[in-house]
Tab-separated table of C-alpha atoms in Angstrom:
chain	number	residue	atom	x	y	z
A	1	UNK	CA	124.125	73.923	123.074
A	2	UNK	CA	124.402	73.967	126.947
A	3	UNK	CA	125.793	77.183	128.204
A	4	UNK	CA	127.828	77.211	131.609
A	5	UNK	CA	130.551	74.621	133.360
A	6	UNK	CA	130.192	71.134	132.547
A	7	UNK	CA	128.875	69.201	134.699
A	8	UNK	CA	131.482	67.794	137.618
A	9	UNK	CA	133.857	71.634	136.611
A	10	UNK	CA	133.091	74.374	138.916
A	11	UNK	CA	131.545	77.762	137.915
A	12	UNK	CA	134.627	79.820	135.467
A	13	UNK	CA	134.267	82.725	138.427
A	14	UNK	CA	135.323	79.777	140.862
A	15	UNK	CA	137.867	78.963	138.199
A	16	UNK	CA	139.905	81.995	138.426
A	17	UNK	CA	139.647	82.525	142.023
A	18	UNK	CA	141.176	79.098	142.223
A	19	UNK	CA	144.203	80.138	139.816
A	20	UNK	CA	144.544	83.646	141.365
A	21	UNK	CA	144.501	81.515	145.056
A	22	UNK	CA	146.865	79.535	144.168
A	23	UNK	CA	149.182	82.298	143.062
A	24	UNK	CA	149.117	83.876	145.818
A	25	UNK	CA	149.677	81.415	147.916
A	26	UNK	CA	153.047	80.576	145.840
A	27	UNK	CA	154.147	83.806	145.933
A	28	UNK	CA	153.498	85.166	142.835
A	29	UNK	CA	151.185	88.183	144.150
A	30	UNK	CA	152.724	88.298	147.643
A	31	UNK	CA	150.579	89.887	150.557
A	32	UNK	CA	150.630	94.183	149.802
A	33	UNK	CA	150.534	93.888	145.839
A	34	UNK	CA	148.195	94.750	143.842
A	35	UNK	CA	146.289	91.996	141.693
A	36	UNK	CA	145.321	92.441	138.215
A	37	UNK	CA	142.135	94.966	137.230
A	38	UNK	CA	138.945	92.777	136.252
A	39	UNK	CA	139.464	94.071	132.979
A	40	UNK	CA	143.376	92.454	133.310
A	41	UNK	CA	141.521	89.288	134.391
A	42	UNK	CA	139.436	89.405	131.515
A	43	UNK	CA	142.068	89.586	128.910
A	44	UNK	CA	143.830	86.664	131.025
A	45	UNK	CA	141.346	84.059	131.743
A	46	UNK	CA	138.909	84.772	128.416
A	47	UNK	CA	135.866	85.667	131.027
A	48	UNK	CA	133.099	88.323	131.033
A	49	UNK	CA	133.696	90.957	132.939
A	50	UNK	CA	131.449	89.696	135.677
A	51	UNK	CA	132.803	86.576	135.890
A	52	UNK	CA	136.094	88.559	137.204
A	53	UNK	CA	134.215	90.652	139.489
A	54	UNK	CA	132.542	87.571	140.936
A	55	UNK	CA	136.248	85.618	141.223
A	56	UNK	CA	137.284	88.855	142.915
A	57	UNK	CA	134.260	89.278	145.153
A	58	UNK	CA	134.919	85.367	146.340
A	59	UNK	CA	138.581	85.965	147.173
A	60	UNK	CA	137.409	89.074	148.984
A	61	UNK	CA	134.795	87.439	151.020
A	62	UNK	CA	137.504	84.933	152.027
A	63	UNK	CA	139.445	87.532	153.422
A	64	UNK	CA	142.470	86.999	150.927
A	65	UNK	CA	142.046	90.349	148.762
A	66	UNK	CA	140.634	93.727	149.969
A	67	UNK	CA	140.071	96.860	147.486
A	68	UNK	CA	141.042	100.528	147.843
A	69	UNK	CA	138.416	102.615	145.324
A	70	UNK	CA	140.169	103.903	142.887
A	71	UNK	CA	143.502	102.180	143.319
A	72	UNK	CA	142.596	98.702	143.086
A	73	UNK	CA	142.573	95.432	144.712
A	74	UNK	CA	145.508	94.694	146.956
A	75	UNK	CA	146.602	90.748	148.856
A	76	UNK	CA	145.893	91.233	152.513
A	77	UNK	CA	149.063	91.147	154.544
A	78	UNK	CA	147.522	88.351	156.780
A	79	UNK	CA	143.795	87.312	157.614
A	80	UNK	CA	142.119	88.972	160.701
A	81	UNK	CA	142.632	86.452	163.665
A	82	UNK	CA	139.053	85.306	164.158
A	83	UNK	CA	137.394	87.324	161.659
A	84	UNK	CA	134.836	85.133	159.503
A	85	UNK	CA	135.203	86.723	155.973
A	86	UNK	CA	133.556	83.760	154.274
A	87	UNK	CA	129.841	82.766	154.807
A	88	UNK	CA	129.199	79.003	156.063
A	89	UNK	CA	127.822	78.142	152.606
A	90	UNK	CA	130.533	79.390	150.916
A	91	UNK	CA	133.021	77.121	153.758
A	92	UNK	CA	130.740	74.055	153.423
A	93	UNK	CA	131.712	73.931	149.540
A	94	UNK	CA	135.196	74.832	150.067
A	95	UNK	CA	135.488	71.950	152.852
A	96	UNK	CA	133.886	69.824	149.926
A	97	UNK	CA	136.001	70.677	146.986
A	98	UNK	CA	139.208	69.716	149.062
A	99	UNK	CA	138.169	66.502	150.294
A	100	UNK	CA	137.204	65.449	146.492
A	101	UNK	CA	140.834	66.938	145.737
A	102	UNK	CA	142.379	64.739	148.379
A	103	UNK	CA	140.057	61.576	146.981
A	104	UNK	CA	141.323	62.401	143.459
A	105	UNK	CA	145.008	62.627	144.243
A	106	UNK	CA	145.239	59.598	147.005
A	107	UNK	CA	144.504	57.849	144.100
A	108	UNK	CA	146.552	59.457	141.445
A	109	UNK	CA	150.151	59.232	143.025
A	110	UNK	CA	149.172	55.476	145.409
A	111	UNK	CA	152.212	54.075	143.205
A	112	UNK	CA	154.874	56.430	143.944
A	113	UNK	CA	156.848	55.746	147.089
A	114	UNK	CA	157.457	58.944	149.881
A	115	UNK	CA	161.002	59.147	148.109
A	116	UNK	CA	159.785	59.254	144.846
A	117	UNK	CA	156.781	61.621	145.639
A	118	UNK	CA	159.238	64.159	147.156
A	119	UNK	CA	161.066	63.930	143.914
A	120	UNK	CA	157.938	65.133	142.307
A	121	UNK	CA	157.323	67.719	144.403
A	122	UNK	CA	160.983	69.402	144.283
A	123	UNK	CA	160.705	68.858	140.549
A	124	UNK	CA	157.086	70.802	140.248
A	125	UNK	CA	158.361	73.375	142.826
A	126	UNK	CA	161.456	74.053	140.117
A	127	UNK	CA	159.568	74.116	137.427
A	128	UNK	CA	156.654	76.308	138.860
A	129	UNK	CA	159.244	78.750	140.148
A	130	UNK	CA	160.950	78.773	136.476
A	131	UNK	CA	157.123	79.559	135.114
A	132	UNK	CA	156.610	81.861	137.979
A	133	UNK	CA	160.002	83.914	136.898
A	134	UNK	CA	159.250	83.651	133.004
A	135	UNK	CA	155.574	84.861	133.698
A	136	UNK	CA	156.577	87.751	136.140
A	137	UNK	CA	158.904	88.830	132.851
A	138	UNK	CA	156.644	88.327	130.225
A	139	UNK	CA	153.815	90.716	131.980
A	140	UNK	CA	156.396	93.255	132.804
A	141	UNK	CA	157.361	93.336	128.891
A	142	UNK	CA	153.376	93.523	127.971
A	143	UNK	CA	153.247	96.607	130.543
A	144	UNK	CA	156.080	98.289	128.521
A	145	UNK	CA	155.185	97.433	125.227
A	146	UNK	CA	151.387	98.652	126.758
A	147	UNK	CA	152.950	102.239	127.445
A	148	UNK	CA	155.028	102.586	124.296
A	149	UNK	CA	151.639	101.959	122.128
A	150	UNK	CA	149.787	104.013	124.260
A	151	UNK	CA	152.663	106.617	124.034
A	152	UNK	CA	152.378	106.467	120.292
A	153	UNK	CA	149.111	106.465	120.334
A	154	UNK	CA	148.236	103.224	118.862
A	155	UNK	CA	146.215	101.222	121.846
A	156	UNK	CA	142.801	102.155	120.154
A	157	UNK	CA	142.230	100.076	116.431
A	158	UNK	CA	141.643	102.231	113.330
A	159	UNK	CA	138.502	103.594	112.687
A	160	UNK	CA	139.246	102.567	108.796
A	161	UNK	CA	140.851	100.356	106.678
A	162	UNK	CA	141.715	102.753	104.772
A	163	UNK	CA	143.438	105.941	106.405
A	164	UNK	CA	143.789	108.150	103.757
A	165	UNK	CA	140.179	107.700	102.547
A	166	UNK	CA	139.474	108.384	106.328
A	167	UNK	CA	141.238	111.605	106.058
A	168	UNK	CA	139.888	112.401	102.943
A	169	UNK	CA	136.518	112.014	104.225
A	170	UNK	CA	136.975	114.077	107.369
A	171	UNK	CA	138.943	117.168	105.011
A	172	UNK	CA	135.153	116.798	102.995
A	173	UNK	CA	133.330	117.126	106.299
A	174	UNK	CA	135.344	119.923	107.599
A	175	UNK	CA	135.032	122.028	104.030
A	176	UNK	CA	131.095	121.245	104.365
A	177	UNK	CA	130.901	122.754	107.174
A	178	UNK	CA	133.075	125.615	106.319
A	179	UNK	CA	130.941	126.494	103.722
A	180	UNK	CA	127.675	126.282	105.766
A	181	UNK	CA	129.585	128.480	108.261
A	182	UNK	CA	130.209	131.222	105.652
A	183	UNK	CA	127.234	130.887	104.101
A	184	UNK	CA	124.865	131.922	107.269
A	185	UNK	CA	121.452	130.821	108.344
């Protein structure tokens, strides 16, 4: 079994930095907000840990995303005129990826005339927009469903199947050491 992106896919930490890109530049984290925790990220994508850290540390190093320790990691109002956040390597591949983008879509939508491919882009901008609305509710739900379970106390999974044998067993530890109490060295 061969571990890691197939071969022609980019890295998973590339991935998500793509997605979260993207998002941003639609909109859907607009320049001030906060982005999701690595841990968020996590839960999201179905990545290790690092491989959110990394997808964060390549938006950073772009100049897209800065953090604040201990608040989180915020959309930069606008890049720094002039300011090189990303190294040349990391440009060179970037320059790379979107010319074999542009190669694979010249190709992909040749048929459609300028009329028709404005269609298609009005109709993708709707729908994306619709997604973009339904998304923005659906994580505002999880965040209050999030704080009602945490409210109640039920964000952690039992420590048993069975609670009352759990409580049983803790009343047994409890009278143990009661009695050892009592009893003295």
């Amino acid at each position: 079994m061969a571990f890691g992106p197939r071969r022609g896919q980019p890295p998973p930490f590339v991935r998500t930095a793509d997605t979260l890109r993207e998002e941003i530049k639609e909109g859907l984290f607009p320049p001030g907000s906060k982005l999701p925790s690595a841990r968020e990220l996590q839960e999201r994508f179905t990545i290790a840990n690092s491989t959110a850290q990394n997808a964060l540390r390549l938006l950073k190093s772009e100049g897209l995303i800065y953090a604040v320790k201990g608040r989180g990691v915020f959309v930069r109002t606008a890049p720094t005129p002039g300011k090189n956040y990303s190294s040349k390597v990391v440009q060179h591949l970037q320059r790379e990826e979107v010319e074999r983008q542009a190669r694979r879509t010249a190709g992909e939508f040749a048929h459609l005339s300028d009329a028709e491919l404005k269609a298609l882009a009005d109709q993708i901008h709707d729908e994306l927009n619709q997604a973009r609305t339904a998304y923005q509710a659906a994580v505002e739900k999880g965040r209050k469903i999030t704080r009602e379970l945490a409210r109640r106390g039920q964000l952690a999974p039992p420590l048993h199947d069975d609670p009352a044998a759990a409580r049983k067993e803790l009343e047994d530890r409890l009278a143990d050491a009661k009695k050892r109490r009592q009893q003295g060295p």
